Amino acid sequence: MDDLDTLTTSLLAEIGRAESAQAVEELRVAALGKKGSITLLVRTLGAMDAEERKAKGQAFNVAKDRISAALDARKAEFSAREMDARLAFEKIDVTLPVRHEAQGRIHPVSQVIEEITAIFADMGFTVAEGPDIEDDWHNFTALNLPPEHPARQMHDTFYLPSRPDDGTSMLLRTHTSPVQIRHMMSGKPPYRIIAPGRTYRSDSDQTHTPMFHQVEGLVIDRDIHMGHLKGCLEEFVRAIFGIPDLTYRLRPSHFPFTEPSAEMDIGCTRGGGELKIGGPDWLEILGCGMVHPKVLEYAGVDPAQWQGFAFGLGIDRIAMLKYGIPDLRAFFDADVRWLRHYGFSASDVPTLAGGLVR
Ligand code: PHE
């Protein structure tokens, strides 16, 4: 027993004197390791008779626990000290002025999202968001897309593996329109939002990529009519392209979630393989219409009291048109040389005409 007491006392003293985490670790091995002094002492229990083993065994355990606890505590002290030292050393002075690195560039899609957001913010719109991975109900059903609608086909939409519980499949949203539903269900009317984001379709050629970007717009109030839709979109196309008298037309069309529906064309000039905004030709730019009463109903909004319009447009195409970028696929190649050429400076404040006077 005396051996144990002496050993314990001297070990505890040594632990107290240890000057580094490594010294503590060495002491742990020396005491509790395979050939450690305590371990060897514990082994002598084997040679004792049952009575003696019982009495001493307990004392051994107590000693072992004390030493172990002392080792842990000492080690924790060193870790804390080390952390303090690192924190002091790695301190960042957040009051230093920003260093303008010429390296990073803003992707044209991000730039155009900022520009579109700025235009609609001036008209009182806020930005709403929804998930890229949607369910069938938000993407199709609640938007009044019937089961036989082609957009629902396997070869048009990316479906995730079906869920084992109910057999339904989540999907990559094919448009930003489900955000209309999510936004209406998240609060009471009136609503005035845009929802920019990624969208996905099983499509790939020079002018289509499987992932692309859209902005949705939704305005619901007591007496919103097509005149508001027209005024709002006129303001938008003229602002985004920086052409105050840009011609446009609303051409009757069909979407299951709007009634009546229209597509908006803007004036353009074609020739020599080039496409310029402004001119006698027409270029289709977006889909829009008055939100279908059934859609309002699905979203829990009373169509007898509320009505309004929605629109959806492709962001990537706007970026290509506005900044003269010929190939859509290059948008998503992550080629730094391309980004250096077509990208925008990170320290630029996004302005409506920012890119035009670059
Ligand atoms: N969601 C439609 C599309 O992707 C666009 C649209 C949105 C049309 C809102 C009308 C109203 O083609």
Short mmCIF file of C-alpha atoms and ligand atoms in Angstrom, two decimals:
data_model
loop_
_atom_site.label_atom_id
_atom_site.label_comp_id
_atom_site.label_asym_id
_atom_site.label_seq_id
_atom_site.Cartn_x
_atom_site.Cartn_y
_atom_site.Cartn_z
CA MET A 1 0.00 0.00 0.00
CA ASP A 2 2.86 2.34 0.84
CA ASP A 3 4.28 1.75 -2.60
CA LEU A 4 1.03 2.82 -4.15
CA ASP A 5 0.73 5.97 -2.03
CA THR A 6 4.30 7.03 -2.72
CA LEU A 7 3.95 6.38 -6.39
CA THR A 8 0.66 8.26 -6.61
CA THR A 9 2.00 11.28 -4.74
CA SER A 10 5.09 11.53 -6.87
CA LEU A 11 3.12 11.05 -10.12
CA LEU A 12 0.66 13.79 -9.18
CA ALA A 13 3.55 16.11 -8.38
CA GLU A 14 5.18 15.34 -11.71
CA ILE A 15 1.96 15.99 -13.57
CA GLY A 16 1.70 19.36 -11.83
CA ARG A 17 5.20 20.20 -13.00
CA ALA A 18 4.71 19.08 -16.61
CA GLU A 19 5.42 21.96 -18.94
CA SER A 20 3.72 20.92 -22.17
CA ALA A 21 0.93 18.80 -23.57
CA GLN A 22 3.58 16.42 -24.81
CA ALA A 23 5.15 16.10 -21.36
CA VAL A 24 1.71 15.22 -19.99
CA GLU A 25 1.31 12.58 -22.68
CA GLU A 26 4.70 11.08 -21.81
CA LEU A 27 3.69 10.91 -18.16
CA ARG A 28 0.47 9.15 -19.13
CA VAL A 29 2.46 6.46 -20.92
CA ALA A 30 4.95 6.21 -18.06
CA ALA A 31 2.15 5.68 -15.52
CA LEU A 32 -0.78 4.05 -17.32
CA GLY A 33 0.81 2.69 -20.48
CA LYS A 34 1.38 -1.02 -21.09
CA LYS A 35 4.57 -0.98 -19.07
CA GLY A 36 3.61 2.01 -16.92
CA SER A 37 4.43 2.10 -13.23
CA ILE A 38 0.77 1.93 -12.16
CA THR A 39 -0.04 -0.75 -14.69
CA LEU A 40 2.81 -2.92 -13.41
CA LEU A 41 1.61 -2.43 -9.84
CA VAL A 42 -1.92 -3.42 -10.82
CA ARG A 43 -0.52 -6.61 -12.37
CA THR A 44 0.80 -7.74 -8.97
CA LEU A 45 -2.86 -8.22 -8.01
CA GLY A 46 -2.82 -11.44 -10.00
CA ALA A 47 -0.43 -13.08 -7.59
CA MET A 48 -2.50 -12.19 -4.50
CA ASP A 49 -5.15 -14.29 -2.86
CA ALA A 50 -8.78 -13.33 -3.24
CA GLU A 51 -9.11 -11.48 0.05
CA GLU A 52 -6.06 -9.31 -0.47
CA ARG A 53 -6.91 -8.71 -4.10
CA LYS A 54 -10.30 -7.35 -3.15
CA ALA A 55 -8.89 -4.92 -0.58
CA LYS A 56 -6.05 -3.64 -2.70
CA GLY A 57 -7.85 -3.72 -6.02
CA GLN A 58 -10.12 -0.95 -4.92
CA ALA A 59 -7.24 1.24 -3.76
CA PHE A 60 -5.51 0.68 -7.09
CA ASN A 61 -8.57 1.78 -8.98
CA VAL A 62 -8.94 4.93 -6.94
CA ALA A 63 -5.30 5.80 -7.55
CA LYS A 64 -5.64 5.11 -11.25
CA ASP A 65 -8.67 7.37 -11.53
CA ARG A 66 -6.96 10.20 -9.64
CA ILE A 67 -3.92 10.07 -11.88
CA SER A 68 -6.01 9.83 -14.98
CA ALA A 69 -8.11 12.84 -13.92
CA ALA A 70 -4.98 14.85 -13.09
CA LEU A 71 -3.53 14.05 -16.53
CA ASP A 72 -6.74 15.14 -18.28
CA ALA A 73 -6.98 18.37 -16.31
CA ARG A 74 -3.35 19.29 -17.00
CA LYS A 75 -3.79 18.53 -20.66
CA ALA A 76 -6.91 20.68 -20.88
CA GLU A 77 -4.91 23.57 -19.42
CA PHE A 78 -2.40 23.28 -22.22
CA SER A 79 -5.08 23.05 -24.91
CA ALA A 80 -6.73 26.20 -23.58
CA ARG A 81 -3.38 27.99 -23.46
CA GLU A 82 -2.60 26.89 -26.98
CA MET A 83 -6.01 28.13 -28.19
CA ASP A 84 -5.48 31.51 -26.50
CA ALA A 85 -2.09 31.82 -28.13
CA ARG A 86 -3.54 30.99 -31.54
CA LEU A 87 -6.43 33.38 -31.13
CA ALA A 88 -4.03 36.16 -30.18
CA PHE A 89 -1.78 35.35 -33.09
CA GLU A 90 -4.44 34.88 -35.77
CA LYS A 91 -6.43 37.95 -34.89
CA ILE A 92 -7.92 39.78 -37.89
CA ASP A 93 -8.29 43.53 -37.88
CA VAL A 94 -11.74 43.95 -39.38
CA THR A 95 -11.32 47.73 -39.41
CA LEU A 96 -8.63 47.57 -42.10
CA PRO A 97 -9.73 48.98 -45.47
CA VAL A 98 -10.83 46.48 -48.13
CA ARG A 99 -8.10 45.44 -50.51
CA HIS A 100 -9.54 45.51 -54.02
CA GLU A 101 -8.33 42.32 -55.64
CA ALA A 102 -8.61 42.32 -59.40
CA GLN A 103 -8.91 38.53 -59.28
CA GLY A 104 -12.50 37.53 -58.52
CA ARG A 105 -15.21 38.25 -61.08
CA ILE A 106 -18.97 38.33 -60.82
CA HIS A 107 -20.61 35.86 -63.21
CA PRO A 108 -22.88 37.55 -65.80
CA VAL A 109 -25.85 35.55 -64.47
CA SER A 110 -25.29 36.89 -60.95
CA GLN A 111 -24.85 40.37 -62.36
CA VAL A 112 -28.11 40.20 -64.30
CA ILE A 113 -29.96 38.84 -61.26
CA GLU A 114 -28.73 41.89 -59.35
CA GLU A 115 -29.87 44.21 -62.14
CA ILE A 116 -33.30 42.59 -62.42
CA THR A 117 -33.69 42.72 -58.65
CA ALA A 118 -32.77 46.43 -58.63
CA ILE A 119 -35.40 47.24 -61.27
CA PHE A 120 -38.18 45.36 -59.50
CA ALA A 121 -37.11 46.67 -56.10
CA ASP A 122 -37.80 50.16 -57.45
CA MET A 123 -41.33 48.97 -58.22
CA GLY A 124 -41.82 47.68 -54.68
CA PHE A 125 -41.06 43.99 -55.21
CA THR A 126 -39.22 41.89 -52.65
CA VAL A 127 -37.25 38.73 -53.38
CA ALA A 128 -38.69 35.31 -52.47
CA GLU A 129 -37.04 31.91 -52.64
CA GLY A 130 -37.98 28.27 -52.97
CA PRO A 131 -36.10 24.97 -53.11
CA ASP A 132 -34.45 23.61 -56.28
CA ILE A 133 -35.67 20.14 -55.30
CA GLU A 134 -39.44 20.35 -55.44
CA ASP A 135 -42.35 18.01 -55.09
CA ASP A 136 -44.80 17.23 -57.85
CA TRP A 137 -47.58 19.15 -56.13
CA HIS A 138 -45.81 22.53 -55.98
CA ASN A 139 -44.19 22.20 -59.41
CA PHE A 140 -47.21 20.88 -61.32
CA THR A 141 -50.50 20.14 -59.56
CA ALA A 142 -50.93 23.41 -57.67
CA LEU A 143 -50.07 25.26 -60.88
CA ASN A 144 -52.96 23.59 -62.62
CA LEU A 145 -50.79 21.43 -64.84
CA PRO A 146 -52.90 18.39 -65.69
CA PRO A 147 -51.46 14.87 -65.30
CA GLU A 148 -51.10 14.43 -69.06
CA HIS A 149 -49.15 17.68 -69.53
CA PRO A 150 -45.94 17.10 -71.53
CA ALA A 151 -43.81 18.95 -68.97
CA ARG A 152 -44.51 16.09 -66.58
CA GLN A 153 -42.94 13.46 -68.85
CA MET A 154 -39.90 11.55 -67.70
CA HIS A 155 -37.84 12.87 -70.61
CA ASP A 156 -38.61 16.51 -69.82
CA THR A 157 -38.18 16.59 -66.07
CA PHE A 158 -35.39 15.29 -63.82
CA TYR A 159 -36.98 13.05 -61.23
CA LEU A 160 -35.23 11.79 -58.13
CA PRO A 161 -35.54 8.11 -57.15
CA SER A 162 -39.00 7.42 -55.76
CA ARG A 163 -39.49 7.40 -52.02
CA PRO A 164 -40.02 3.95 -50.51
CA ASP A 165 -42.86 5.11 -48.22
CA ASP A 166 -45.38 6.52 -50.70
CA GLY A 167 -43.72 5.91 -54.09
CA THR A 168 -43.74 9.62 -55.03
CA SER A 169 -40.67 11.25 -56.56
CA MET A 170 -39.17 14.61 -55.82
CA LEU A 171 -37.94 16.48 -58.88
CA LEU A 172 -35.70 19.33 -59.94
CA ARG A 173 -38.07 22.25 -60.46
CA THR A 174 -38.73 22.90 -64.13
CA HIS A 175 -39.56 26.57 -63.56
CA THR A 176 -39.61 29.11 -60.73
CA SER A 177 -43.42 29.11 -60.69
CA PRO A 178 -43.67 26.80 -57.63
CA VAL A 179 -42.30 29.75 -55.64
CA GLN A 180 -45.62 31.51 -56.41
CA ILE A 181 -47.41 28.74 -54.52
CA ARG A 182 -44.91 28.59 -51.66
CA HIS A 183 -44.98 32.34 -51.22
CA MET A 184 -48.77 32.61 -51.22
CA MET A 185 -49.04 29.77 -48.72
CA SER A 186 -46.50 31.36 -46.41
CA GLY A 187 -48.54 34.48 -45.67
CA LYS A 188 -51.57 36.60 -46.44
CA PRO A 189 -52.13 38.69 -49.61
CA PRO A 190 -51.31 41.19 -51.05
CA TYR A 191 -48.14 39.81 -52.63
CA ARG A 192 -45.52 41.49 -54.76
CA ILE A 193 -42.45 39.34 -55.25
CA ILE A 194 -39.85 38.23 -57.71
CA ALA A 195 -38.16 34.86 -57.31
CA PRO A 196 -34.87 34.40 -59.16
CA GLY A 197 -33.21 30.98 -59.13
CA ARG A 198 -32.03 27.81 -60.82
CA THR A 199 -34.35 25.68 -62.89
CA TYR A 200 -33.82 22.34 -64.64
CA ARG A 201 -35.03 20.60 -67.75
CA SER A 202 -33.84 17.55 -69.57
CA ASP A 203 -32.61 19.60 -72.50
CA SER A 204 -29.15 20.14 -73.95
CA ASP A 205 -27.99 21.88 -77.11
CA GLN A 206 -26.44 25.17 -78.15
CA THR A 207 -29.27 27.23 -76.72
CA HIS A 208 -30.43 24.91 -73.91
CA THR A 209 -28.60 23.67 -70.84
CA PRO A 210 -30.05 21.16 -68.34
CA MET A 211 -29.67 23.81 -65.65
CA PHE A 212 -30.64 27.39 -66.34
CA HIS A 213 -32.03 30.41 -64.50
CA GLN A 214 -35.42 32.05 -64.32
CA VAL A 215 -37.04 34.94 -62.50
CA GLU A 216 -40.62 34.56 -61.47
CA GLY A 217 -42.81 37.55 -60.74
CA LEU A 218 -46.06 37.58 -58.80
CA VAL A 219 -48.39 40.46 -57.97
CA ILE A 220 -51.67 39.74 -56.18
CA ASP A 221 -53.92 42.42 -54.75
CA ARG A 222 -57.60 43.44 -54.73
CA ASP A 223 -57.88 44.79 -58.26
CA ILE A 224 -54.73 44.12 -60.20
CA HIS A 225 -55.44 43.81 -63.93
CA MET A 226 -53.64 43.27 -67.24
CA GLY A 227 -52.91 46.97 -67.50
CA HIS A 228 -50.67 46.65 -64.43
CA LEU A 229 -49.00 43.62 -65.97
CA LYS A 230 -48.31 45.51 -69.17
CA GLY A 231 -47.00 48.63 -67.43
CA CYS A 232 -44.79 46.65 -65.12
CA LEU A 233 -43.20 44.59 -67.89
CA GLU A 234 -42.80 47.59 -70.17
CA GLU A 235 -40.90 49.36 -67.41
CA PHE A 236 -38.80 46.25 -66.87
CA VAL A 237 -37.71 45.49 -70.46
CA ARG A 238 -36.87 49.12 -71.15
CA ALA A 239 -34.84 49.41 -67.95
CA ILE A 240 -32.95 46.13 -68.26
CA PHE A 241 -31.84 46.85 -71.83
CA GLY A 242 -31.37 50.57 -71.25
CA ILE A 243 -33.58 51.50 -74.23
CA PRO A 244 -36.30 53.98 -73.12
CA ASP A 245 -38.47 53.55 -76.22
CA LEU A 246 -37.94 49.82 -76.79
CA THR A 247 -40.91 48.40 -78.69
CA TYR A 248 -42.71 45.33 -77.40
CA ARG A 249 -45.90 43.38 -77.85
CA LEU A 250 -47.99 40.97 -75.82
CA ARG A 251 -48.91 37.96 -77.93
CA PRO A 252 -51.76 35.64 -76.77
CA SER A 253 -50.44 32.33 -75.52
CA HIS A 254 -51.26 29.51 -73.15
CA PHE A 255 -50.03 28.49 -69.70
CA PRO A 256 -52.13 26.28 -67.45
CA PHE A 257 -51.48 28.58 -64.47
CA THR A 258 -52.52 31.87 -66.07
CA GLU A 259 -55.70 32.97 -67.81
CA PRO A 260 -55.50 34.90 -70.03
CA SER A 261 -51.89 34.16 -70.91
CA ALA A 262 -49.44 36.00 -73.11
CA GLU A 263 -45.88 35.96 -74.29
CA MET A 264 -43.96 39.19 -74.49
CA ASP A 265 -41.86 39.95 -77.55
CA ILE A 266 -39.42 42.84 -77.76
CA GLY A 267 -38.14 44.61 -80.83
CA CYS A 268 -34.89 43.28 -82.26
CA THR A 269 -32.72 43.34 -85.34
CA ARG A 270 -31.45 40.16 -86.98
CA GLY A 271 -28.79 39.99 -89.63
CA GLY A 272 -25.44 38.41 -90.38
CA GLY A 273 -25.93 35.88 -87.62
CA GLU A 274 -26.20 38.73 -85.13
CA LEU A 275 -29.07 39.61 -82.85
CA LYS A 276 -29.48 43.13 -81.51
CA ILE A 277 -32.08 44.42 -79.09
CA GLY A 278 -34.27 47.14 -80.65
CA GLY A 279 -35.58 47.09 -84.19
CA PRO A 280 -38.40 45.85 -86.44
CA ASP A 281 -38.15 42.09 -85.74
CA TRP A 282 -39.64 40.34 -82.73
CA LEU A 283 -37.89 38.34 -80.07
CA GLU A 284 -39.80 36.30 -77.51
CA ILE A 285 -38.62 37.21 -74.05
CA LEU A 286 -41.03 35.96 -71.37
CA GLY A 287 -44.31 34.31 -70.45
CA CYS A 288 -46.97 35.98 -68.37
CA GLY A 289 -50.67 36.26 -67.60
CA MET A 290 -53.33 36.72 -64.96
CA VAL A 291 -52.97 34.08 -62.24
CA HIS A 292 -55.55 31.34 -62.79
CA PRO A 293 -58.27 31.25 -60.09
CA LYS A 294 -57.54 27.55 -59.56
CA VAL A 295 -53.93 28.37 -58.69
CA LEU A 296 -55.08 30.92 -56.12
CA GLU A 297 -57.42 28.30 -54.69
CA TYR A 298 -54.67 25.70 -54.45
CA ALA A 299 -52.55 28.25 -52.58
CA GLY A 300 -55.39 29.07 -50.18
CA VAL A 301 -56.13 32.54 -51.58
CA ASP A 302 -59.77 33.47 -52.24
CA PRO A 303 -60.10 34.22 -55.99
CA ALA A 304 -63.31 36.15 -55.33
CA GLN A 305 -61.32 38.74 -53.40
CA TRP A 306 -57.83 38.65 -54.85
CA GLN A 307 -56.38 38.64 -58.32
CA GLY A 308 -53.19 39.52 -60.08
CA PHE A 309 -50.52 38.61 -62.56
CA ALA A 310 -47.45 36.45 -62.84
CA PHE A 311 -44.57 36.27 -65.26
CA GLY A 312 -41.50 34.15 -65.79
CA LEU A 313 -38.40 34.86 -67.80
CA GLY A 314 -35.08 33.26 -68.57
CA ILE A 315 -32.15 35.07 -67.01
CA ASP A 316 -29.39 33.44 -69.02
CA ARG A 317 -30.84 34.63 -72.30
CA ILE A 318 -31.14 38.18 -70.99
CA ALA A 319 -27.47 38.05 -70.00
CA MET A 320 -26.49 36.73 -73.46
CA LEU A 321 -28.51 39.43 -75.23
CA LYS A 322 -27.47 42.28 -73.01
CA TYR A 323 -23.76 41.52 -72.95
CA GLY A 324 -23.32 39.93 -76.36
CA ILE A 325 -22.36 36.48 -75.13
CA PRO A 326 -22.73 34.02 -78.02
CA ASP A 327 -22.77 30.54 -76.46
CA LEU A 328 -24.99 29.63 -73.54
CA ARG A 329 -22.98 26.55 -72.63
CA ALA A 330 -19.91 28.66 -71.80
CA PHE A 331 -21.90 30.09 -68.88
CA PHE A 332 -21.49 26.82 -67.00
CA ASP A 333 -18.05 25.63 -68.13
CA ALA A 334 -16.34 27.35 -65.18
CA ASP A 335 -13.56 28.56 -67.49
CA VAL A 336 -11.69 31.32 -65.68
CA ARG A 337 -10.55 32.92 -68.94
CA TRP A 338 -14.18 33.25 -70.02
CA LEU A 339 -15.14 34.71 -66.66
CA ARG A 340 -12.29 37.20 -66.81
CA HIS A 341 -13.60 38.38 -70.16
CA TYR A 342 -17.34 38.40 -69.52
CA GLY A 343 -17.41 38.76 -65.73
CA PHE A 344 -17.92 41.89 -63.67
CA SER A 345 -15.77 43.49 -61.04
CA ALA A 346 -16.67 42.44 -57.52
CA SER A 347 -16.31 45.99 -56.25
CA ASP A 348 -18.78 47.36 -58.81
CA VAL A 349 -22.04 48.46 -57.33
CA PRO A 350 -24.70 46.82 -59.50
CA THR A 351 -26.48 49.45 -61.50
CA LEU A 352 -29.04 49.03 -64.23
CA ALA A 353 -26.73 50.26 -66.93
CA GLY A 354 -23.52 49.17 -65.22
CA GLY A 355 -22.53 46.59 -67.79
CA LEU A 356 -23.49 48.67 -70.80
CA VAL A 357 -20.86 51.33 -70.26
CA ARG A 358 -18.16 48.86 -69.25
N1 PHE B 1 -43.35 29.07 -65.83
C1 PHE B 1 -43.42 29.46 -67.22
C2 PHE B 1 -42.28 28.78 -67.99
O1 PHE B 1 -41.35 28.31 -67.38
C3 PHE B 1 -43.34 30.94 -67.39
C4 PHE B 1 -44.49 31.69 -66.80
C5 PHE B 1 -44.46 32.12 -65.49
C6 PHE B 1 -45.61 31.96 -67.56
C7 PHE B 1 -45.54 32.80 -64.95
C8 PHE B 1 -46.69 32.64 -67.04
C9 PHE B 1 -46.65 33.07 -65.74
O2 PHE B 1 -42.28 28.72 -69.19
#
